[in-house]
Short mmCIF file of C-alpha atoms and ligand atoms in Angstrom, two decimals:
data_model
loop_
_atom_site.label_atom_id
_atom_site.label_comp_id
_atom_site.label_asym_id
_atom_site.label_seq_id
_atom_site.Cartn_x
_atom_site.Cartn_y
_atom_site.Cartn_z
CA UNK A 1 98.93 114.41 93.11
CA UNK A 2 100.05 111.88 95.69
CA UNK A 3 103.25 109.94 96.35
CA UNK A 4 103.20 106.37 95.14
CA UNK A 5 104.15 104.88 98.54
CA UNK A 6 101.34 106.82 100.23
CA UNK A 7 98.78 105.62 97.71
CA UNK A 8 99.93 101.99 97.90
CA UNK A 9 99.86 102.09 101.70
CA UNK A 10 96.37 103.67 101.94
CA UNK A 11 94.71 101.77 99.10
CA UNK A 12 96.56 98.50 99.66
CA UNK A 13 96.02 98.37 103.43
CA UNK A 14 99.73 97.98 104.19
CA UNK A 15 102.15 100.08 106.24
CA UNK A 16 104.18 102.79 104.50
CA UNK A 17 107.30 100.67 105.06
CA UNK A 18 105.69 97.60 103.50
CA UNK A 19 104.45 99.73 100.58
CA UNK A 20 108.00 100.89 99.90
CA UNK A 21 109.28 97.31 99.97
CA UNK A 22 106.65 96.22 97.47
CA UNK A 23 107.41 99.17 95.17
CA UNK A 24 111.17 98.48 95.28
CA UNK A 25 110.52 94.79 94.54
CA UNK A 26 108.75 95.70 91.28
CA UNK A 27 105.27 94.56 92.39
CA UNK A 28 103.63 97.93 91.66
CA UNK A 29 102.60 99.19 88.23
CA UNK A 30 101.34 102.61 87.14
CA UNK A 31 99.31 102.56 83.95
CA UNK A 32 100.69 99.10 83.21
CA UNK A 33 104.39 99.91 83.66
CA UNK A 34 106.44 98.84 86.69
CA UNK A 35 107.53 101.83 88.78
CA UNK A 36 110.20 101.33 91.49
CA UNK A 37 110.56 104.98 92.56
CA UNK A 38 108.83 105.25 95.95
CA UNK A 39 108.18 109.02 95.75
CA UNK A 40 106.86 108.87 92.18
CA UNK A 41 103.99 111.41 91.94
CA UNK A 42 100.64 110.00 90.87
CA UNK A 43 97.53 111.76 89.63
CA UNK A 44 95.17 109.63 91.70
CA UNK A 45 92.18 110.64 89.57
CA UNK A 46 93.69 109.44 86.30
CA UNK A 47 96.41 106.85 86.83
CA UNK A 48 95.68 103.14 87.19
CA UNK A 49 97.82 101.69 89.97
CA UNK A 50 98.06 97.97 90.64
CA UNK A 51 99.94 95.82 93.14
CA UNK A 52 100.74 92.22 92.23
CA UNK A 53 98.21 92.52 89.39
CA UNK A 54 95.29 93.79 91.58
CA UNK A 55 93.97 97.30 90.94
CA UNK A 56 94.31 99.73 93.88
CA UNK A 57 91.58 102.29 94.36
CA UNK A 58 92.61 105.30 96.40
CA UNK A 59 90.07 107.36 98.30
CA UNK A 60 91.29 110.32 100.27
CA UNK A 61 88.40 110.21 102.73
CA UNK A 62 86.90 107.11 104.30
CA UNK A 63 83.71 106.79 106.34
CA UNK A 64 82.68 103.94 108.66
CA UNK A 65 79.83 103.14 111.01
CA UNK A 66 80.38 101.15 114.20
CA UNK A 67 77.98 99.60 116.65
CA UNK A 68 79.80 101.00 119.66
CA UNK A 69 79.80 98.58 122.57
CA UNK A 70 79.37 99.63 126.20
CA UNK A 71 82.51 100.15 128.26
CA UNK A 72 84.64 101.66 125.48
CA UNK A 73 85.67 105.33 125.26
CA UNK A 74 84.80 107.51 122.26
CA UNK A 75 88.34 108.81 121.85
CA UNK A 76 91.31 108.15 119.62
CA UNK A 77 93.73 107.20 122.40
CA UNK A 78 93.68 106.78 126.17
CA UNK A 79 96.44 105.77 128.54
CA UNK A 80 94.35 103.36 130.57
CA UNK A 81 91.11 102.51 128.86
CA UNK A 82 90.09 100.90 125.57
CA UNK A 83 88.90 103.31 122.89
CA UNK A 84 86.75 102.74 119.80
CA UNK A 85 89.90 103.07 117.67
CA UNK A 86 91.37 100.08 119.53
CA UNK A 87 88.56 97.97 118.06
CA UNK A 88 89.75 98.57 114.49
CA UNK A 89 92.31 96.41 112.69
CA UNK A 90 95.81 97.78 112.06
CA UNK A 91 95.18 98.75 108.41
CA UNK A 92 92.24 100.97 109.39
CA UNK A 93 94.02 102.52 112.36
CA UNK A 94 96.59 103.84 109.87
CA UNK A 95 93.87 105.96 108.21
CA UNK A 96 93.83 108.36 111.18
CA UNK A 97 90.08 108.08 111.65
CA UNK A 98 88.35 110.11 114.34
CA UNK A 99 84.84 109.75 115.80
CA UNK A 100 82.25 112.14 114.33
CA UNK A 101 80.59 112.98 117.63
CA UNK A 102 80.74 111.25 120.99
CA UNK A 103 78.86 108.56 122.79
CA UNK A 104 79.41 108.15 126.54
CA UNK A 105 81.39 105.18 127.73
CA UNK A 106 78.22 103.25 128.56
CA UNK A 107 76.15 104.35 125.56
CA UNK A 108 75.96 101.88 122.67
CA UNK A 109 74.98 102.11 119.01
CA UNK A 110 75.66 104.17 115.91
CA UNK A 111 79.05 105.88 115.87
CA UNK A 112 80.63 107.37 112.74
CA UNK A 113 84.38 107.31 112.15
CA UNK A 114 86.11 109.22 109.36
CA UNK A 115 89.31 111.02 108.37
CA UNK A 116 87.28 113.87 106.79
CA UNK A 117 87.51 116.76 109.28
CA UNK A 118 84.91 118.93 107.50
CA UNK A 119 82.45 116.07 107.63
CA UNK A 120 82.97 115.66 111.39
CA UNK A 121 82.29 119.34 111.82
CA UNK A 122 79.07 119.19 109.79
CA UNK A 123 77.79 116.17 111.74
CA UNK A 124 78.35 117.67 115.17
CA UNK A 125 77.73 121.38 114.66
CA UNK A 126 74.27 122.40 115.94
CA UNK A 127 74.12 124.82 113.00
CA UNK A 128 73.62 121.84 110.68
CA UNK A 129 70.75 120.64 112.81
CA UNK A 130 71.40 116.92 112.25
CA UNK A 131 68.87 114.87 114.27
CA UNK A 132 70.21 112.00 116.38
CA UNK A 133 67.75 109.41 117.63
CA UNK A 134 68.32 107.42 120.84
CA UNK A 135 66.48 104.54 122.43
CA UNK A 136 66.53 104.77 126.21
CA UNK A 137 65.44 102.32 128.87
CA UNK A 138 64.53 104.29 131.95
CA UNK A 139 63.94 103.84 135.64
CA UNK A 140 60.26 104.81 135.65
CA UNK A 141 58.05 105.83 132.72
CA UNK A 142 58.20 109.30 131.15
CA UNK A 143 54.75 110.80 130.50
CA UNK A 144 52.85 113.23 128.26
CA UNK A 145 53.90 116.22 130.37
CA UNK A 146 57.54 115.24 129.70
CA UNK A 147 56.79 115.08 125.97
CA UNK A 148 55.64 118.70 126.13
CA UNK A 149 58.67 119.78 128.20
CA UNK A 150 61.00 118.20 125.63
CA UNK A 151 59.18 119.94 122.76
CA UNK A 152 59.54 123.31 124.51
CA UNK A 153 63.20 122.72 125.43
CA UNK A 154 64.12 121.19 128.78
CA UNK A 155 65.93 123.31 131.36
CA UNK A 156 68.43 121.08 133.21
CA UNK A 157 69.07 121.20 136.96
CA UNK A 158 72.16 123.40 136.46
CA UNK A 159 70.11 125.91 134.44
CA UNK A 160 71.31 124.72 131.00
CA UNK A 161 68.59 125.34 128.44
CA UNK A 162 68.29 122.58 125.82
CA UNK A 163 67.02 123.03 122.28
CA UNK A 164 63.54 121.63 121.59
CA UNK A 165 63.71 117.83 121.32
CA UNK A 166 61.29 115.02 120.58
CA UNK A 167 60.31 112.48 123.22
CA UNK A 168 58.34 109.47 121.98
CA UNK A 169 56.70 107.34 124.64
CA UNK A 170 56.56 103.62 124.04
CA UNK A 171 53.25 102.21 125.30
CA UNK A 172 53.47 100.49 128.69
CA UNK A 173 57.26 100.44 128.67
CA UNK A 174 59.89 102.01 130.89
CA UNK A 175 61.56 103.09 127.67
CA UNK A 176 61.33 105.87 125.09
CA UNK A 177 62.88 107.33 121.96
CA UNK A 178 64.54 110.74 122.08
CA UNK A 179 65.57 112.90 119.11
CA UNK A 180 68.06 115.69 119.77
CA UNK A 181 69.76 118.16 117.42
CA UNK A 182 72.68 119.23 119.58
CA UNK A 183 75.51 117.49 121.39
CA UNK A 184 75.81 118.67 124.98
CA UNK A 185 77.61 116.55 127.58
CA UNK A 186 75.41 113.61 128.73
CA UNK A 187 72.50 115.41 127.10
CA UNK A 188 69.91 112.65 126.84
CA UNK A 189 70.81 111.23 130.26
CA UNK A 190 70.45 114.65 131.87
CA UNK A 191 67.20 115.44 130.04
CA UNK A 192 65.56 112.20 131.15
CA UNK A 193 66.96 112.53 134.69
CA UNK A 194 65.31 115.95 134.86
CA UNK A 195 61.94 114.21 134.30
CA UNK A 196 62.57 111.88 137.25
CA UNK A 197 63.14 108.93 134.89
CA UNK A 198 66.91 108.35 134.78
CA UNK A 199 68.44 106.37 131.93
CA UNK A 200 69.27 102.71 132.57
CA UNK A 201 70.59 101.96 129.06
CA UNK A 202 71.08 104.28 126.10
CA UNK A 203 71.56 103.34 122.46
CA UNK A 204 71.90 105.60 119.39
CA UNK A 205 69.75 104.34 116.54
CA UNK A 206 70.26 106.92 113.79
CA UNK A 207 71.94 110.12 112.65
CA UNK A 208 69.93 112.03 110.03
CA UNK A 209 68.51 109.34 107.73
CA UNK A 210 71.38 106.94 108.42
CA UNK A 211 70.31 104.02 110.62
CA UNK A 212 72.53 101.67 112.53
CA UNK A 213 72.97 98.51 110.45
CA UNK A 214 71.16 95.78 112.40
CA UNK A 215 73.57 93.17 111.03
CA UNK A 216 76.43 94.69 113.01
CA UNK A 217 77.22 93.15 116.37
CA UNK A 218 78.61 95.26 119.22
CA UNK A 219 82.12 96.37 118.24
CA UNK A 220 81.58 95.56 114.54
CA UNK A 221 82.01 98.24 111.90
CA UNK A 222 81.65 98.61 108.15
CA UNK A 223 82.42 101.18 105.49
CA UNK A 224 79.59 103.49 104.37
CA UNK A 225 78.40 103.76 100.76
CA UNK A 226 78.45 107.22 99.15
CA UNK A 227 74.67 107.44 99.61
CA UNK A 228 74.98 106.57 103.32
CA UNK A 229 77.67 109.23 103.82
CA UNK A 230 75.18 111.81 102.54
CA UNK A 231 72.15 110.28 104.30
CA UNK A 232 73.43 111.78 107.54
CA UNK A 233 72.42 115.20 106.22
CA UNK A 234 68.97 114.12 105.05
CA UNK A 235 66.48 114.73 107.78
CA UNK A 236 64.97 111.34 108.54
CA UNK A 237 63.58 112.39 111.89
CA UNK A 238 60.24 114.12 112.32
CA UNK A 239 60.44 117.70 113.61
CA UNK A 240 59.31 118.16 117.19
N1 LIG B 301 73.35 111.79 125.32
C1 LIG B 301 73.90 111.15 126.38
O1 LIG B 301 73.52 111.38 127.51
N2 LIG B 301 74.88 110.26 126.14
C2 LIG B 301 75.33 109.96 124.91
O2 LIG B 301 76.23 109.12 124.76
C3 LIG B 301 74.74 110.64 123.83
C4 LIG B 301 73.75 111.54 124.06
#
C-alpha cells in the first residue's frame, strides 16, 4: 500500500507538494472515482490511478543507464563539483537514485543509476562476479606478456593482488579492452600503469550483457527495460 500523494508524485513526475495540489483540486481518480484525500492508501498493484484523465503507472524501483561524461563526479552530491545526479532533470532527482558502482571523474561510458539498493549491491559485489568491460587508450602498447599477467592476476605496485582479468590487445593500436570482475579504486588505470602503458582515456562499454547504448551522447541517459535490468547479471563477457 502507498499514499496517494506519494504515488502521484513518483508516477506523475511532479513534486509531493504539486501532487497534493492536484489531488485537492479533484484532478486525480482512483478506479474511476475522484479522490481528494491526499493520504488515501492505494494498493498500487490493483488500483487504477489517473491524473487529468491520463493513467499513472507506479514502479517502486527505477533503473537508468547514462553515458557518463568526463569531468563529472560519480556521487550523489558534492559541495564544489558537478555530479552525475546534477545531469538529471528535477523529476528524476526526486527518485533518490544512486550510482550502481563508480567511474572516476575522467572515465566515461556506461553508468547505472537506480533507487534499488539490493540491485546496487549485486552489481558491485565481487561475489556476484559481474564482468565490466572497458576500452582504454594507452601511452604505449600493451603486449602478450601483459595479457598473461592479467589472466594470472596483476600485482599492483603497492602489493595489491588483483583478481584474474582479461586484456584484449587491439592490433597495431595504443589501445586495448579490459574485463574486470571487481571494483578496486582506479583498478584499470593501475593495472595498465603496472604494465608500463598508462591510461590516456578510459571508457566503460558494458556491465554483464548490458552494453552502453550507442545512441546516447555524453551526459544523456535513458530508462532500462526489464530485460536490460536483468542483462547485467547475464555473463556477456568471455572468461579469462
Ligand atoms: N577502473 C578505473 O581505473 N577507473 C574507473 O573509472 C573504472 C575502473
